[in-house]
Amino acid sequence: MLSLSSLTLSHFRSHKVARLSLDARPVAIYGPNGAGKTNILEAVSLFSPGRGLRRSSAEDMARRPEALGWKLSCVLHSLHQVHEVETWSENGNARQVRIDEKSAAQTALGRIARVLWLIPSMDRLWIEGAEGRRRFLDRMTLSFIPDHAQLSLEYEKAMRERNRLLKDMVRDAHWYAALETRMAETGTAIHANRLNALAALAEAQGDAQTAFPAATLTLQPGELGLPDTAEDFREALADGRPRDLAAGRTLIGPHRADLYGVYAAKDVPAKDCSTGEQKALLVSLILANARALARDFGAPPLLLLDEVAAHLDADRRAALYDEICALGAQAWMTGTETQLFEHLGERAQYLEVTEEDGASTVSGL
């Protein structure tokens, strides 16, 4: 089991202070738009590596105007262990993490928790730029391989330094050698991790009895391809310097990849599907990711589903709730009214969020 039994928000977004006591059931959060429901989901997302579901800066998360910082704490039940986890930021500085009263790197969160989310901004995933699809794929990959985040950071740092040399028209090969070696090592590992994640998702979709359509996913390496080995990648970077100098940036590598999705039963590209079909495909992928993690990690992840119920018809909504409960996941879901969660009944716990005097207030049903 993976769940939170308590969650405290202090000066976080619209919440001055909120203390939640929970059990392992799904959490249905309801209230009017703008009351602060999504802020609770964002708080939970920060118990995983990265910048959370909104990708905001630490400074932007502080409650204004009275607070210069914020703090989140929880009691996390992970497999057969219980952890006290805190994360906070002061004066807009990078957020810090403490696990069981000991300072820890953000990446350490990925070893004790798995968190997946689906938010309204992801509805345009298939029709917008490749960057969003890479981020979506890397979030799923990170859920399987916690070290993937560190690899990505190292690759991006080396690439930024190489791009700076390219923009400055530096031609001396000695300046590039170490950077290209590091890019080749980390870039090859990133590509392999992504492929392993896609294989796990394909297996989870193939084995499932689900009301949601399966998606066939393919990783496209970019117009210049991606070499199979680190040595070949290093040579490709070296050989491509004249081309990259002309462009002022690196034109080969995992940062140029794209995720291509197809509605499997209809053999229709996801980008050409209806809005409802695209949403159903996203839900299907999140559920497949959760099933694969339940098998590989030993427990289903925390699921954060923002306004997902409002975009599904009654039958699909009921099917989603049934699958979440069958999976045994603590899913945190938001909606404007309790009727959206009617099919859950007593299988869920309910929180009402309202706004009073400019601050969010949370109460149990």
XYZ file of C-alpha atoms in Angstrom:
365
model
C 0.000 0.000 0.000
C 1.098 3.539 -0.797
C -0.941 6.289 0.845
C -0.891 9.406 2.984
C -2.483 9.234 6.434
C -1.917 12.931 7.134
C -1.123 16.024 5.123
C -0.365 19.525 6.408
C -0.094 22.646 4.246
C 1.365 25.821 5.737
C 1.228 29.083 3.769
C 1.037 27.128 0.539
C -0.795 28.855 -2.319
C -4.314 29.754 -1.106
C -4.016 27.643 2.054
C -2.862 29.463 5.179
C -3.010 26.286 7.276
C -4.707 22.998 6.366
C -4.412 19.736 8.322
C -5.899 16.620 6.771
C -6.322 13.205 8.428
C -6.841 10.426 5.913
C -7.192 6.720 5.385
C -6.057 4.718 2.375
C -9.258 5.152 0.339
C -9.510 7.472 -2.685
C -9.920 11.155 -1.786
C -12.730 13.103 -3.487
C -12.192 16.858 -3.169
C -15.079 19.113 -4.152
C -15.877 22.809 -4.073
C -16.311 25.832 -6.335
C -13.762 26.836 -8.945
C -10.923 28.868 -7.459
C -11.427 27.569 -3.924
C -8.035 25.816 -3.772
C -8.754 22.190 -4.697
C -5.928 21.858 -7.215
C -3.522 23.380 -4.704
C -3.988 20.282 -2.520
C -3.120 18.035 -5.455
C -0.076 20.161 -6.199
C 1.031 19.778 -2.579
C 0.847 15.976 -2.879
C 2.760 16.091 -6.177
C 5.678 17.737 -4.373
C 6.286 14.539 -2.428
C 7.912 13.293 -5.621
C 11.036 14.594 -7.427
C 10.684 17.652 -9.622
C 8.662 20.837 -9.710
C 5.222 19.363 -9.157
C 2.181 19.203 -11.394
C 2.176 22.928 -12.207
C 5.969 23.129 -12.745
C 5.989 26.361 -10.749
C 8.935 27.998 -9.030
C 9.220 27.601 -5.269
C 8.660 31.335 -4.885
C 5.328 31.210 -6.722
C 3.949 28.605 -4.313
C 4.140 30.865 -1.250
C 0.931 32.394 0.046
C 0.871 36.122 -0.599
C 1.325 38.662 0.811
C 2.053 37.543 4.354
C 4.404 34.611 3.702
C 7.892 34.470 2.238
C 7.946 30.690 2.286
C 5.841 27.569 2.645
C 6.010 24.097 4.127
C 4.329 20.753 3.453
C 4.481 17.673 5.645
C 2.913 14.236 5.478
C 2.934 10.778 6.946
C 3.592 8.429 4.047
C 2.790 4.717 4.191
C 5.035 3.053 1.631
C 4.889 -0.717 1.316
C 5.570 -1.924 4.894
C 7.181 1.257 6.168
C 5.946 4.594 7.505
C 7.857 7.796 6.743
C 7.540 11.361 7.954
C 8.264 13.619 4.998
C 8.663 17.387 4.877
C 9.397 19.717 1.996
C 9.636 23.491 2.150
C 11.052 26.652 0.662
C 12.137 29.888 2.303
C 12.430 33.246 0.548
C 11.972 31.689 -2.866
C 15.020 29.454 -2.526
C 15.140 25.927 -3.935
C 12.883 23.594 -1.996
C 14.384 21.336 0.613
C 13.396 17.830 1.680
C 13.581 15.969 4.969
C 12.687 12.272 5.313
C 12.370 10.829 8.805
C 14.036 13.934 10.258
C 17.073 13.644 7.969
C 17.899 16.001 5.096
C 17.538 14.321 1.725
C 17.826 15.060 -1.974
C 14.637 15.394 -3.988
C 15.567 12.232 -5.864
C 15.248 10.289 -2.592
C 11.493 10.904 -2.726
C 11.312 8.704 -5.812
C 12.599 5.744 -3.849
C 9.821 5.784 -1.246
C 6.871 7.134 -3.246
C 5.443 7.060 -6.737
C 3.109 9.873 -7.828
C 1.281 10.186 -11.168
C -1.038 12.953 -12.286
C -3.475 13.950 -14.981
C -4.407 17.626 -15.159
C -6.485 19.660 -17.649
C -3.442 21.252 -19.314
C -2.422 17.766 -20.482
C -5.593 17.433 -22.577
C -3.765 19.038 -25.512
C -0.805 16.671 -25.193
C -1.233 15.056 -28.607
C -1.772 18.255 -30.615
C 0.841 20.593 -29.157
C 4.639 20.529 -29.239
C 6.943 17.586 -28.667
C 8.366 19.095 -25.461
C 5.160 18.365 -23.534
C 5.104 14.773 -24.777
C 8.736 14.262 -23.759
C 7.928 15.617 -20.311
C 4.912 13.282 -20.082
C 7.056 10.306 -21.079
C 9.842 11.260 -18.680
C 7.367 11.551 -15.798
C 6.208 7.996 -16.517
C 9.805 6.824 -16.906
C 10.747 8.444 -13.605
C 7.961 6.509 -11.886
C 9.746 3.276 -12.834
C 13.361 4.483 -12.584
C 13.950 7.144 -9.885
C 17.496 7.818 -11.137
C 16.098 8.974 -14.488
C 15.688 12.497 -13.117
C 19.384 12.796 -12.250
C 20.391 11.510 -15.678
C 18.187 14.132 -17.298
C 19.691 16.909 -15.191
C 23.226 15.837 -16.057
C 22.432 15.564 -19.759
C 20.770 18.988 -19.868
C 23.633 20.620 -17.993
C 26.225 19.203 -20.406
C 24.095 20.164 -23.403
C 23.647 23.746 -22.165
C 27.416 24.110 -21.853
C 27.945 22.616 -25.317
C 25.291 24.933 -26.780
C 27.071 27.903 -25.208
C 30.263 26.898 -26.996
C 28.342 26.516 -30.254
C 26.763 29.964 -29.954
C 30.186 31.468 -29.228
C 31.482 29.719 -32.404
C 34.190 27.860 -30.474
C 35.828 25.375 -32.871
C 38.574 23.855 -30.724
C 37.636 20.168 -30.277
C 39.263 20.016 -26.835
C 36.495 22.206 -25.383
C 33.855 19.743 -26.540
C 35.323 16.334 -25.750
C 34.364 15.945 -22.084
C 30.910 17.473 -22.584
C 30.113 15.206 -25.526
C 31.271 12.133 -23.639
C 28.942 13.010 -20.755
C 26.060 13.734 -23.119
C 26.617 10.429 -24.884
C 26.664 8.420 -21.641
C 23.605 10.040 -20.091
C 21.700 10.442 -23.361
C 22.010 6.744 -24.205
C 20.805 5.827 -20.710
C 17.844 8.243 -20.992
C 16.795 6.692 -24.299
C 17.065 3.167 -22.896
C 15.036 4.121 -19.807
C 12.288 5.593 -21.971
C 12.103 2.446 -24.096
C 11.898 0.272 -20.973
C 9.062 2.405 -19.629
C 7.145 2.117 -22.904
C 7.600 -1.663 -22.833
C 6.196 -1.801 -19.287
C 3.207 0.313 -20.326
C 2.527 -1.865 -23.380
C 2.565 -4.984 -21.224
C 0.236 -3.410 -18.648
C -2.216 -2.339 -21.346
C -2.143 -5.735 -23.024
C -2.943 -7.621 -19.814
C -5.733 -5.328 -18.605
C -9.490 -5.634 -18.648
C -10.414 -1.980 -18.942
C -13.144 0.283 -20.254
C -10.566 2.687 -21.646
C -8.970 2.425 -25.103
C -5.404 1.210 -25.405
C -2.777 3.446 -26.968
C 0.154 2.183 -28.986
C 3.154 4.353 -28.156
C 6.316 4.770 -30.226
C 9.397 6.789 -29.377
C 10.574 8.719 -32.414
C 14.244 9.715 -31.986
C 14.147 12.873 -34.117
C 15.023 13.584 -37.733
C 18.704 12.736 -37.228
C 18.022 9.546 -35.294
C 19.820 8.435 -32.149
C 22.820 6.066 -32.115
C 22.463 2.807 -30.219
C 25.625 3.027 -28.118
C 27.302 5.773 -26.102
C 30.421 5.571 -28.281
C 28.400 5.941 -31.492
C 26.504 8.863 -29.967
C 29.763 10.554 -28.953
C 31.092 10.173 -32.497
C 27.842 11.537 -33.941
C 28.115 14.624 -31.720
C 31.727 15.171 -32.794
C 30.923 14.666 -36.491
C 27.906 16.963 -36.229
C 29.732 19.973 -34.806
C 29.848 21.912 -38.121
C 26.086 21.464 -38.528
C 25.427 22.361 -34.885
C 27.714 25.406 -35.108
C 25.601 26.691 -37.981
C 22.400 26.127 -35.992
C 23.795 27.378 -32.691
C 22.444 24.364 -30.824
C 22.661 20.565 -30.562
C 20.471 18.891 -33.183
C 20.819 15.244 -32.150
C 19.986 13.532 -28.877
C 17.095 12.460 -26.637
C 16.034 16.115 -26.293
C 14.860 15.895 -29.937
C 12.724 12.789 -29.460
C 8.940 12.721 -29.706
C 6.251 10.398 -28.377
C 3.851 9.173 -31.048
C 0.525 7.715 -29.942
C -2.095 5.714 -31.826
C -5.618 4.726 -30.757
C -4.895 1.015 -31.117
C -8.400 -0.358 -31.794
C -9.077 2.201 -34.544
C -5.505 2.549 -35.839
C -5.927 6.339 -35.719
C -3.151 8.701 -34.610
C -3.942 10.195 -31.217
C -3.556 13.704 -32.645
C -6.437 13.000 -35.045
C -8.813 11.584 -32.419
C -11.721 13.485 -30.931
C -11.228 15.454 -27.731
C -13.093 12.774 -25.773
C -11.000 9.993 -27.284
C -7.779 11.848 -26.524
C -8.861 12.227 -22.886
C -9.767 8.539 -22.674
C -6.349 7.600 -24.069
C -4.630 9.697 -21.407
C -6.687 8.076 -18.650
C -5.835 4.676 -20.119
C -2.095 5.442 -20.036
C -2.209 6.706 -16.441
C -4.065 3.567 -15.358
C -1.620 1.355 -17.281
C 1.285 3.157 -15.607
C -0.357 2.569 -12.227
C -0.906 -1.139 -12.923
C 2.708 -1.574 -14.035
C 3.951 0.147 -10.878
C 1.702 -1.985 -8.682
C 3.563 -4.960 -10.111
C 7.100 -3.535 -10.245
C 7.185 -1.275 -7.161
C 4.897 -3.464 -5.085
C 2.090 -0.915 -4.633
C 0.012 1.318 -6.903
C 1.109 4.973 -6.998
C -0.651 8.000 -5.594
C -2.891 9.218 -8.428
C -3.707 12.925 -8.803
C -6.664 13.450 -11.142
C -7.620 17.097 -11.455
C -11.149 17.716 -12.798
C -11.032 14.366 -14.596
C -14.619 13.448 -13.689
C -16.082 16.507 -15.427
C -14.674 15.404 -18.793
C -15.981 11.828 -18.753
C -19.537 10.645 -19.304
C -21.310 8.831 -16.469
C -20.363 5.338 -17.678
C -16.684 6.163 -18.161
C -16.651 7.952 -14.810
C -18.043 4.871 -13.073
C -15.553 2.655 -14.901
C -12.661 4.885 -13.790
C -13.714 4.721 -10.153
C -14.138 0.947 -10.323
C -10.644 0.528 -11.785
C -9.082 2.821 -9.173
C -10.729 0.880 -6.353
C -9.804 -2.482 -7.871
C -6.229 -1.269 -8.144
C -6.231 -0.197 -4.500
C -4.788 3.245 -5.262
C -5.221 6.319 -3.108
C -6.426 8.587 -5.910
C -6.859 12.290 -5.172
C -9.618 13.666 -7.410
C -11.193 17.090 -7.724
C -14.605 18.214 -8.911
C -17.035 21.058 -8.403
C -19.793 18.959 -6.823
C -20.276 15.720 -4.905
C -22.556 14.296 -7.600
C -19.508 13.744 -9.793
C -18.296 11.177 -7.253
C -21.676 9.567 -6.594
C -20.606 6.173 -7.952
C -17.780 5.975 -5.420
C -20.142 6.039 -2.444
C -18.443 4.924 0.741
C -15.440 3.628 -1.144
C -13.982 7.159 -0.922
C -13.392 9.872 1.665
C -14.630 13.383 0.921
C -13.144 16.833 1.491
C -14.937 20.110 0.847
C -12.831 23.147 -0.052
C -14.276 26.642 0.277
C -12.828 30.126 0.346
C -13.267 32.457 3.303
C -11.620 35.873 3.671
C -9.179 35.108 0.877
C -8.003 31.787 2.318
C -8.945 28.197 1.493
C -10.726 26.148 4.144
C -10.884 22.348 4.070
C -13.473 20.271 5.891
C -14.557 16.631 5.849
C -17.996 15.532 4.708
